[in-house]
Amino acid sequence: MQTERTFIDDLKHQYQHGGMTIRLIFINSIIFLALQILLVFGRLIGGSFESLIAAVLPNIFSLNTDLGEFLMHPWGIITSIFAHFTVWHFLMNMLFLYFSGKMFEQLFDQKRLLYTYIVGGIAGGILEILAHLIFPTLQNEKIVIVGASGSVMAIFAALAFHRPNLKVNLFGVFPVRLIILAGFFILTDLLSLGLNDGTAHFAHIGGVIIGMVSVHNLYSSSNLINRTQMIGDSLIRFFR
């Protein structure tokens, strides 16, 4: 007799066998749900508990572009690339991550996807901080950024610059080369710099830069992602 798998069994199976793309989506999803549950409880209980939740969560899961605030909460450079506070932001990033990540895994390996995601997200955060230090109109803006956008842009840019003529069916109908799509996203971000539209455009550009660099001298030990993997593997062996 064959037993049917439960929903939990299906989730475990997907996490174990779905590849790094699915694992990253799982991590983002768990953090998103945890944040939403805490925010709901904060609203329901109200008072000092709601104020505490509203103050603590951004300090843990967001990146402050003010250098002083960042130095007080440096972990945000990592935690922010796995956190989302709104449903639409979460869904868009995860949808883009799914399609880009699955294509990435067909051309590269899963470990490279993970390191590209992390390095791209970190670079995006650093570029946002630098931009708020350099440009006068941004210096007065004390904002925090969250989301996997920079990380996902790094993955997509790596694909586009490694296989620029590879075509995808836009909306399932129109065949478009990856480099054309990448050019559209890059141009949109460049033209949107300085706009107060709630989007971290410098973080997107930082991710694109990492994606471009990551496929240069792809098989060389001097390649950015290859070198990062070697350092990461060494640290894992050390702590084990």
PDB file of C-alpha atoms in Angstrom:
ATOM      1  CA  MET A   1       0.000   0.000   0.000  1.00  0.00           C
ATOM      2  CA  GLN A   2       1.324   3.436  -0.969  1.00  0.00           C
ATOM      3  CA  THR A   3       0.933   6.185   1.602  1.00  0.00           C
ATOM      4  CA  GLU A   4       0.209   9.726   0.523  1.00  0.00           C
ATOM      5  CA  ARG A   5       2.671  12.427   1.453  1.00  0.00           C
ATOM      6  CA  THR A   6       1.425  15.215   3.665  1.00  0.00           C
ATOM      7  CA  PHE A   7       1.846  18.904   2.892  1.00  0.00           C
ATOM      8  CA  ILE A   8       4.748  19.052   5.352  1.00  0.00           C
ATOM      9  CA  ASP A   9       6.374  16.070   3.639  1.00  0.00           C
ATOM     10  CA  ASP A  10       6.062  17.864   0.284  1.00  0.00           C
ATOM     11  CA  LEU A  11       7.695  20.968   1.728  1.00  0.00           C
ATOM     12  CA  LYS A  12      10.565  18.905   3.150  1.00  0.00           C
ATOM     13  CA  HIS A  13      11.013  17.150  -0.170  1.00  0.00           C
ATOM     14  CA  GLN A  14      11.081  20.445  -2.078  1.00  0.00           C
ATOM     15  CA  TYR A  15      13.604  21.935   0.339  1.00  0.00           C
ATOM     16  CA  GLN A  16      15.895  18.910   0.156  1.00  0.00           C
ATOM     17  CA  HIS A  17      15.666  18.238  -3.572  1.00  0.00           C
ATOM     18  CA  GLY A  18      14.508  21.503  -5.180  1.00  0.00           C
ATOM     19  CA  GLY A  19      17.963  23.049  -5.446  1.00  0.00           C
ATOM     20  CA  MET A  20      19.457  26.223  -4.011  1.00  0.00           C
ATOM     21  CA  THR A  21      16.821  28.450  -5.629  1.00  0.00           C
ATOM     22  CA  ILE A  22      14.051  26.717  -3.690  1.00  0.00           C
ATOM     23  CA  ARG A  23      16.073  26.821  -0.477  1.00  0.00           C
ATOM     24  CA  LEU A  24      16.618  30.560  -0.792  1.00  0.00           C
ATOM     25  CA  ILE A  25      12.904  31.051  -1.427  1.00  0.00           C
ATOM     26  CA  PHE A  26      12.130  28.931   1.646  1.00  0.00           C
ATOM     27  CA  ILE A  27      14.442  31.040   3.824  1.00  0.00           C
ATOM     28  CA  ASN A  28      12.936  34.287   2.539  1.00  0.00           C
ATOM     29  CA  SER A  29       9.427  32.893   3.031  1.00  0.00           C
ATOM     30  CA  ILE A  30      10.019  31.773   6.624  1.00  0.00           C
ATOM     31  CA  ILE A  31      11.480  35.152   7.568  1.00  0.00           C
ATOM     32  CA  PHE A  32       8.632  36.983   5.809  1.00  0.00           C
ATOM     33  CA  LEU A  33       5.968  34.946   7.621  1.00  0.00           C
ATOM     34  CA  ALA A  34       7.711  35.380  10.978  1.00  0.00           C
ATOM     35  CA  LEU A  35       7.867  39.147  10.495  1.00  0.00           C
ATOM     36  CA  GLN A  36       4.209  39.336   9.472  1.00  0.00           C
ATOM     37  CA  ILE A  37       3.085  37.269  12.465  1.00  0.00           C
ATOM     38  CA  LEU A  38       5.021  39.509  14.861  1.00  0.00           C
ATOM     39  CA  LEU A  39       3.580  42.626  13.247  1.00  0.00           C
ATOM     40  CA  VAL A  40       0.039  41.238  13.505  1.00  0.00           C
ATOM     41  CA  PHE A  41       0.498  40.438  17.188  1.00  0.00           C
ATOM     42  CA  GLY A  42       1.929  43.910  17.697  1.00  0.00           C
ATOM     43  CA  ARG A  43      -1.150  45.503  16.160  1.00  0.00           C
ATOM     44  CA  LEU A  44      -3.535  43.286  18.135  1.00  0.00           C
ATOM     45  CA  ILE A  45      -1.862  43.790  21.504  1.00  0.00           C
ATOM     46  CA  GLY A  46      -1.001  47.421  20.873  1.00  0.00           C
ATOM     47  CA  GLY A  47       0.575  49.743  23.390  1.00  0.00           C
ATOM     48  CA  SER A  48       4.209  49.342  24.330  1.00  0.00           C
ATOM     49  CA  PHE A  49       4.408  45.892  22.705  1.00  0.00           C
ATOM     50  CA  GLU A  50       3.462  47.304  19.301  1.00  0.00           C
ATOM     51  CA  SER A  51       6.014  50.096  19.743  1.00  0.00           C
ATOM     52  CA  LEU A  52       8.662  47.545  20.719  1.00  0.00           C
ATOM     53  CA  ILE A  53       7.966  45.376  17.659  1.00  0.00           C
ATOM     54  CA  ALA A  54       7.992  48.407  15.352  1.00  0.00           C
ATOM     55  CA  ALA A  55      11.357  49.489  16.755  1.00  0.00           C
ATOM     56  CA  VAL A  56      13.122  46.119  17.065  1.00  0.00           C
ATOM     57  CA  LEU A  57      12.298  44.468  13.733  1.00  0.00           C
ATOM     58  CA  PRO A  58      13.813  47.207  11.507  1.00  0.00           C
ATOM     59  CA  ASN A  59      16.954  47.222  13.678  1.00  0.00           C
ATOM     60  CA  ILE A  60      17.383  43.493  13.083  1.00  0.00           C
ATOM     61  CA  PHE A  61      16.172  42.992   9.523  1.00  0.00           C
ATOM     62  CA  SER A  62      16.921  46.215   7.675  1.00  0.00           C
ATOM     63  CA  LEU A  63      19.985  48.112   6.483  1.00  0.00           C
ATOM     64  CA  ASN A  64      20.243  51.741   7.569  1.00  0.00           C
ATOM     65  CA  THR A  65      21.901  53.960   4.965  1.00  0.00           C
ATOM     66  CA  ASP A  66      23.159  56.331   7.666  1.00  0.00           C
ATOM     67  CA  LEU A  67      26.778  55.315   8.319  1.00  0.00           C
ATOM     68  CA  GLY A  68      26.551  55.858  12.076  1.00  0.00           C
ATOM     69  CA  GLU A  69      23.385  53.769  12.353  1.00  0.00           C
ATOM     70  CA  PHE A  70      24.884  51.083  10.133  1.00  0.00           C
ATOM     71  CA  LEU A  71      27.968  50.794  12.347  1.00  0.00           C
ATOM     72  CA  MET A  72      25.669  50.272  15.333  1.00  0.00           C
ATOM     73  CA  HIS A  73      23.664  47.583  13.477  1.00  0.00           C
ATOM     74  CA  PRO A  74      26.139  46.067  10.953  1.00  0.00           C
ATOM     75  CA  TRP A  75      24.292  42.745  10.710  1.00  0.00           C
ATOM     76  CA  GLY A  76      21.699  44.494   8.563  1.00  0.00           C
ATOM     77  CA  ILE A  77      24.003  44.133   5.552  1.00  0.00           C
ATOM     78  CA  ILE A  78      23.159  40.386   5.662  1.00  0.00           C
ATOM     79  CA  THR A  79      19.734  40.134   7.302  1.00  0.00           C
ATOM     80  CA  SER A  80      18.182  42.756   5.027  1.00  0.00           C
ATOM     81  CA  ILE A  81      18.720  40.649   1.899  1.00  0.00           C
ATOM     82  CA  PHE A  82      16.446  37.930   3.299  1.00  0.00           C
ATOM     83  CA  ALA A  83      13.707  40.184   4.696  1.00  0.00           C
ATOM     84  CA  HIS A  84      10.564  41.725   3.216  1.00  0.00           C
ATOM     85  CA  PHE A  85       7.878  43.692   5.032  1.00  0.00           C
ATOM     86  CA  THR A  86       5.202  43.934   2.314  1.00  0.00           C
ATOM     87  CA  VAL A  87       3.461  41.166   0.386  1.00  0.00           C
ATOM     88  CA  TRP A  88       3.957  42.734  -3.052  1.00  0.00           C
ATOM     89  CA  HIS A  89       7.697  43.301  -2.513  1.00  0.00           C
ATOM     90  CA  PHE A  90       8.105  39.721  -1.308  1.00  0.00           C
ATOM     91  CA  LEU A  91       6.142  38.148  -4.167  1.00  0.00           C
ATOM     92  CA  MET A  92       7.892  40.122  -6.912  1.00  0.00           C
ATOM     93  CA  ASN A  93      11.362  39.320  -5.601  1.00  0.00           C
ATOM     94  CA  MET A  94      10.585  35.633  -5.089  1.00  0.00           C
ATOM     95  CA  LEU A  95       9.047  35.316  -8.553  1.00  0.00           C
ATOM     96  CA  PHE A  96      12.118  36.929 -10.130  1.00  0.00           C
ATOM     97  CA  LEU A  97      14.404  34.786  -7.960  1.00  0.00           C
ATOM     98  CA  TYR A  98      12.617  31.599  -8.991  1.00  0.00           C
ATOM     99  CA  PHE A  99      12.950  32.116 -12.743  1.00  0.00           C
ATOM    100  CA  SER A 100      16.453  33.625 -12.604  1.00  0.00           C
ATOM    101  CA  GLY A 101      17.694  31.078 -10.085  1.00  0.00           C
ATOM    102  CA  LYS A 102      16.421  28.072 -12.019  1.00  0.00           C
ATOM    103  CA  MET A 103      18.118  29.315 -15.193  1.00  0.00           C
ATOM    104  CA  PHE A 104      21.289  30.051 -13.219  1.00  0.00           C
ATOM    105  CA  GLU A 105      21.393  26.500 -11.836  1.00  0.00           C
ATOM    106  CA  GLN A 106      21.220  25.107 -15.369  1.00  0.00           C
ATOM    107  CA  LEU A 107      24.402  26.983 -16.323  1.00  0.00           C
ATOM    108  CA  PHE A 108      26.281  27.021 -13.018  1.00  0.00           C
ATOM    109  CA  ASP A 109      26.217  25.106  -9.730  1.00  0.00           C
ATOM    110  CA  GLN A 110      24.099  25.631  -6.643  1.00  0.00           C
ATOM    111  CA  LYS A 111      26.929  26.874  -4.451  1.00  0.00           C
ATOM    112  CA  ARG A 112      27.745  29.588  -6.971  1.00  0.00           C
ATOM    113  CA  LEU A 113      24.119  30.697  -6.888  1.00  0.00           C
ATOM    114  CA  LEU A 114      24.248  31.064  -3.105  1.00  0.00           C
ATOM    115  CA  TYR A 115      27.463  33.095  -3.134  1.00  0.00           C
ATOM    116  CA  THR A 116      26.264  35.300  -5.997  1.00  0.00           C
ATOM    117  CA  TYR A 117      23.069  35.977  -4.046  1.00  0.00           C
ATOM    118  CA  ILE A 118      24.943  36.929  -0.861  1.00  0.00           C
ATOM    119  CA  VAL A 119      27.777  38.918  -2.460  1.00  0.00           C
ATOM    120  CA  GLY A 120      25.356  40.735  -4.762  1.00  0.00           C
ATOM    121  CA  GLY A 121      23.137  41.698  -1.838  1.00  0.00           C
ATOM    122  CA  ILE A 122      26.077  42.908   0.255  1.00  0.00           C
ATOM    123  CA  ALA A 123      27.473  44.954  -2.646  1.00  0.00           C
ATOM    124  CA  GLY A 124      24.066  46.535  -3.207  1.00  0.00           C
ATOM    125  CA  GLY A 125      23.860  47.546   0.441  1.00  0.00           C
ATOM    126  CA  ILE A 126      27.369  48.996   0.435  1.00  0.00           C
ATOM    127  CA  LEU A 127      26.646  51.017  -2.699  1.00  0.00           C
ATOM    128  CA  GLU A 128      23.491  52.437  -1.085  1.00  0.00           C
ATOM    129  CA  ILE A 129      25.480  53.533   1.969  1.00  0.00           C
ATOM    130  CA  LEU A 130      28.208  55.091  -0.195  1.00  0.00           C
ATOM    131  CA  ALA A 131      25.626  56.929  -2.306  1.00  0.00           C
ATOM    132  CA  HIS A 132      24.061  58.451   0.817  1.00  0.00           C
ATOM    133  CA  LEU A 133      27.512  59.563   1.938  1.00  0.00           C
ATOM    134  CA  ILE A 134      28.545  61.098  -1.397  1.00  0.00           C
ATOM    135  CA  PHE A 135      25.505  62.777  -2.941  1.00  0.00           C
ATOM    136  CA  PRO A 136      24.229  65.922  -1.158  1.00  0.00           C
ATOM    137  CA  THR A 137      20.548  65.363  -1.883  1.00  0.00           C
ATOM    138  CA  LEU A 138      20.718  61.900  -0.314  1.00  0.00           C
ATOM    139  CA  GLN A 139      22.697  62.900   2.766  1.00  0.00           C
ATOM    140  CA  ASN A 140      19.626  64.305   4.498  1.00  0.00           C
ATOM    141  CA  GLU A 141      17.594  61.165   3.851  1.00  0.00           C
ATOM    142  CA  LYS A 142      17.690  58.699   6.733  1.00  0.00           C
ATOM    143  CA  ILE A 143      16.195  55.573   5.188  1.00  0.00           C
ATOM    144  CA  VAL A 144      16.383  51.836   5.678  1.00  0.00           C
ATOM    145  CA  ILE A 145      16.382  49.267   2.914  1.00  0.00           C
ATOM    146  CA  VAL A 146      15.188  45.669   2.887  1.00  0.00           C
ATOM    147  CA  GLY A 147      14.680  42.981   0.305  1.00  0.00           C
ATOM    148  CA  ALA A 148      16.458  40.585  -2.011  1.00  0.00           C
ATOM    149  CA  SER A 149      16.379  42.904  -5.051  1.00  0.00           C
ATOM    150  CA  GLY A 150      20.139  43.497  -5.181  1.00  0.00           C
ATOM    151  CA  SER A 151      20.819  39.781  -4.768  1.00  0.00           C
ATOM    152  CA  VAL A 152      18.354  38.806  -7.489  1.00  0.00           C
ATOM    153  CA  MET A 153      19.741  41.448  -9.855  1.00  0.00           C
ATOM    154  CA  ALA A 154      23.223  39.972  -9.342  1.00  0.00           C
ATOM    155  CA  ILE A 155      21.943  36.535 -10.372  1.00  0.00           C
ATOM    156  CA  PHE A 156      20.066  37.890 -13.380  1.00  0.00           C
ATOM    157  CA  ALA A 157      22.984  40.071 -14.514  1.00  0.00           C
ATOM    158  CA  ALA A 158      25.366  37.113 -14.276  1.00  0.00           C
ATOM    159  CA  LEU A 159      23.044  35.169 -16.576  1.00  0.00           C
ATOM    160  CA  ALA A 160      22.611  38.038 -19.023  1.00  0.00           C
ATOM    161  CA  PHE A 161      26.308  38.834 -19.384  1.00  0.00           C
ATOM    162  CA  HIS A 162      27.353  35.187 -19.505  1.00  0.00           C
ATOM    163  CA  ARG A 163      24.745  34.168 -22.096  1.00  0.00           C
ATOM    164  CA  PRO A 164      23.580  37.457 -23.649  1.00  0.00           C
ATOM    165  CA  ASN A 165      21.892  35.835 -26.648  1.00  0.00           C
ATOM    166  CA  LEU A 166      19.881  33.371 -24.586  1.00  0.00           C
ATOM    167  CA  LYS A 167      16.191  34.046 -25.199  1.00  0.00           C
ATOM    168  CA  VAL A 168      13.286  33.928 -22.771  1.00  0.00           C
ATOM    169  CA  ASN A 169       9.611  34.163 -23.618  1.00  0.00           C
ATOM    170  CA  LEU A 170       8.356  37.384 -22.070  1.00  0.00           C
ATOM    171  CA  PHE A 171       4.813  36.863 -20.760  1.00  0.00           C
ATOM    172  CA  GLY A 172       5.105  33.405 -22.281  1.00  0.00           C
ATOM    173  CA  VAL A 173       4.767  34.841 -25.793  1.00  0.00           C
ATOM    174  CA  PHE A 174       7.475  37.297 -26.871  1.00  0.00           C
ATOM    175  CA  PRO A 175      11.035  35.912 -27.264  1.00  0.00           C
ATOM    176  CA  VAL A 176      13.520  38.436 -25.864  1.00  0.00           C
ATOM    177  CA  ARG A 177      17.281  38.131 -25.423  1.00  0.00           C
ATOM    178  CA  LEU A 178      18.467  38.240 -21.824  1.00  0.00           C
ATOM    179  CA  ILE A 179      20.865  41.111 -22.488  1.00  0.00           C
ATOM    180  CA  ILE A 180      17.962  43.246 -23.770  1.00  0.00           C
ATOM    181  CA  LEU A 181      15.982  42.604 -20.585  1.00  0.00           C
ATOM    182  CA  ALA A 182      19.039  43.330 -18.469  1.00  0.00           C
ATOM    183  CA  GLY A 183      19.647  46.557 -20.364  1.00  0.00           C
ATOM    184  CA  PHE A 184      16.048  47.630 -19.747  1.00  0.00           C
ATOM    185  CA  PHE A 185      16.322  47.001 -15.988  1.00  0.00           C
ATOM    186  CA  ILE A 186      19.709  48.727 -15.728  1.00  0.00           C
ATOM    187  CA  LEU A 187      18.557  51.764 -17.705  1.00  0.00           C
ATOM    188  CA  THR A 188      15.397  52.026 -15.586  1.00  0.00           C
ATOM    189  CA  ASP A 189      17.434  52.032 -12.387  1.00  0.00           C
ATOM    190  CA  LEU A 190      19.950  54.550 -13.725  1.00  0.00           C
ATOM    191  CA  LEU A 191      17.221  56.953 -14.811  1.00  0.00           C
ATOM    192  CA  SER A 192      15.450  56.561 -11.463  1.00  0.00           C
ATOM    193  CA  LEU A 193      18.436  57.495  -9.282  1.00  0.00           C
ATOM    194  CA  GLY A 194      17.544  60.288  -6.892  1.00  0.00           C
ATOM    195  CA  LEU A 195      13.799  59.678  -7.075  1.00  0.00           C
ATOM    196  CA  ASN A 196      11.997  59.248  -3.785  1.00  0.00           C
ATOM    197  CA  ASP A 197      10.010  56.259  -5.038  1.00  0.00           C
ATOM    198  CA  GLY A 198      10.740  53.813  -2.243  1.00  0.00           C
ATOM    199  CA  THR A 199      13.068  51.692  -4.390  1.00  0.00           C
ATOM    200  CA  ALA A 200      16.741  51.096  -3.586  1.00  0.00           C
ATOM    201  CA  HIS A 201      18.061  51.730  -7.102  1.00  0.00           C
ATOM    202  CA  PHE A 202      21.693  51.908  -6.000  1.00  0.00           C
ATOM    203  CA  ALA A 203      21.308  48.455  -4.430  1.00  0.00           C
ATOM    204  CA  HIS A 204      20.031  47.141  -7.760  1.00  0.00           C
ATOM    205  CA  ILE A 205      23.016  48.642  -9.565  1.00  0.00           C
ATOM    206  CA  GLY A 206      25.389  47.189  -6.978  1.00  0.00           C
ATOM    207  CA  GLY A 207      23.922  43.761  -7.642  1.00  0.00           C
ATOM    208  CA  VAL A 208      24.282  44.243 -11.410  1.00  0.00           C
ATOM    209  CA  ILE A 209      27.951  45.168 -11.008  1.00  0.00           C
ATOM    210  CA  ILE A 210      28.594  41.990  -9.035  1.00  0.00           C
ATOM    211  CA  GLY A 211      26.738  39.935 -11.636  1.00  0.00           C
ATOM    212  CA  MET A 212      28.876  41.388 -14.429  1.00  0.00           C
ATOM    213  CA  VAL A 213      32.125  40.900 -12.527  1.00  0.00           C
ATOM    214  CA  SER A 214      31.198  37.393 -11.412  1.00  0.00           C
ATOM    215  CA  VAL A 215      31.304  35.968 -14.954  1.00  0.00           C
ATOM    216  CA  HIS A 216      34.602  37.660 -15.881  1.00  0.00           C
ATOM    217  CA  ASN A 217      37.481  35.138 -15.954  1.00  0.00           C
ATOM    218  CA  LEU A 218      34.908  32.599 -14.894  1.00  0.00           C
ATOM    219  CA  TYR A 219      37.292  29.698 -14.253  1.00  0.00           C
ATOM    220  CA  SER A 220      40.139  31.712 -12.765  1.00  0.00           C
ATOM    221  CA  SER A 221      40.998  31.581  -9.063  1.00  0.00           C
ATOM    222  CA  SER A 222      40.968  35.397  -9.161  1.00  0.00           C
ATOM    223  CA  ASN A 223      37.278  35.432 -10.106  1.00  0.00           C
ATOM    224  CA  LEU A 224      35.314  37.232  -7.391  1.00  0.00           C
ATOM    225  CA  ILE A 225      32.817  34.440  -6.700  1.00  0.00           C
ATOM    226  CA  ASN A 226      35.447  31.684  -6.983  1.00  0.00           C
ATOM    227  CA  ARG A 227      37.621  33.491  -4.453  1.00  0.00           C
ATOM    228  CA  THR A 228      34.660  34.078  -2.150  1.00  0.00           C
ATOM    229  CA  GLN A 229      33.736  30.403  -2.344  1.00  0.00           C
ATOM    230  CA  MET A 230      37.269  29.404  -1.383  1.00  0.00           C
ATOM    231  CA  ILE A 231      37.188  31.719   1.634  1.00  0.00           C
ATOM    232  CA  GLY A 232      33.729  30.488   2.607  1.00  0.00           C
ATOM    233  CA  ASP A 233      34.735  26.823   2.293  1.00  0.00           C
ATOM    234  CA  SER A 234      37.828  27.475   4.422  1.00  0.00           C
ATOM    235  CA  LEU A 235      35.737  29.097   7.149  1.00  0.00           C
ATOM    236  CA  ILE A 236      33.234  26.230   7.119  1.00  0.00           C
ATOM    237  CA  ARG A 237      36.036  23.663   7.465  1.00  0.00           C
ATOM    238  CA  PHE A 238      37.559  25.692  10.294  1.00  0.00           C
ATOM    239  CA  PHE A 239      34.346  25.911  12.324  1.00  0.00           C
ATOM    240  CA  ARG A 240      33.556  22.256  11.724  1.00  0.00           C
TER     241      ARG A 240
END
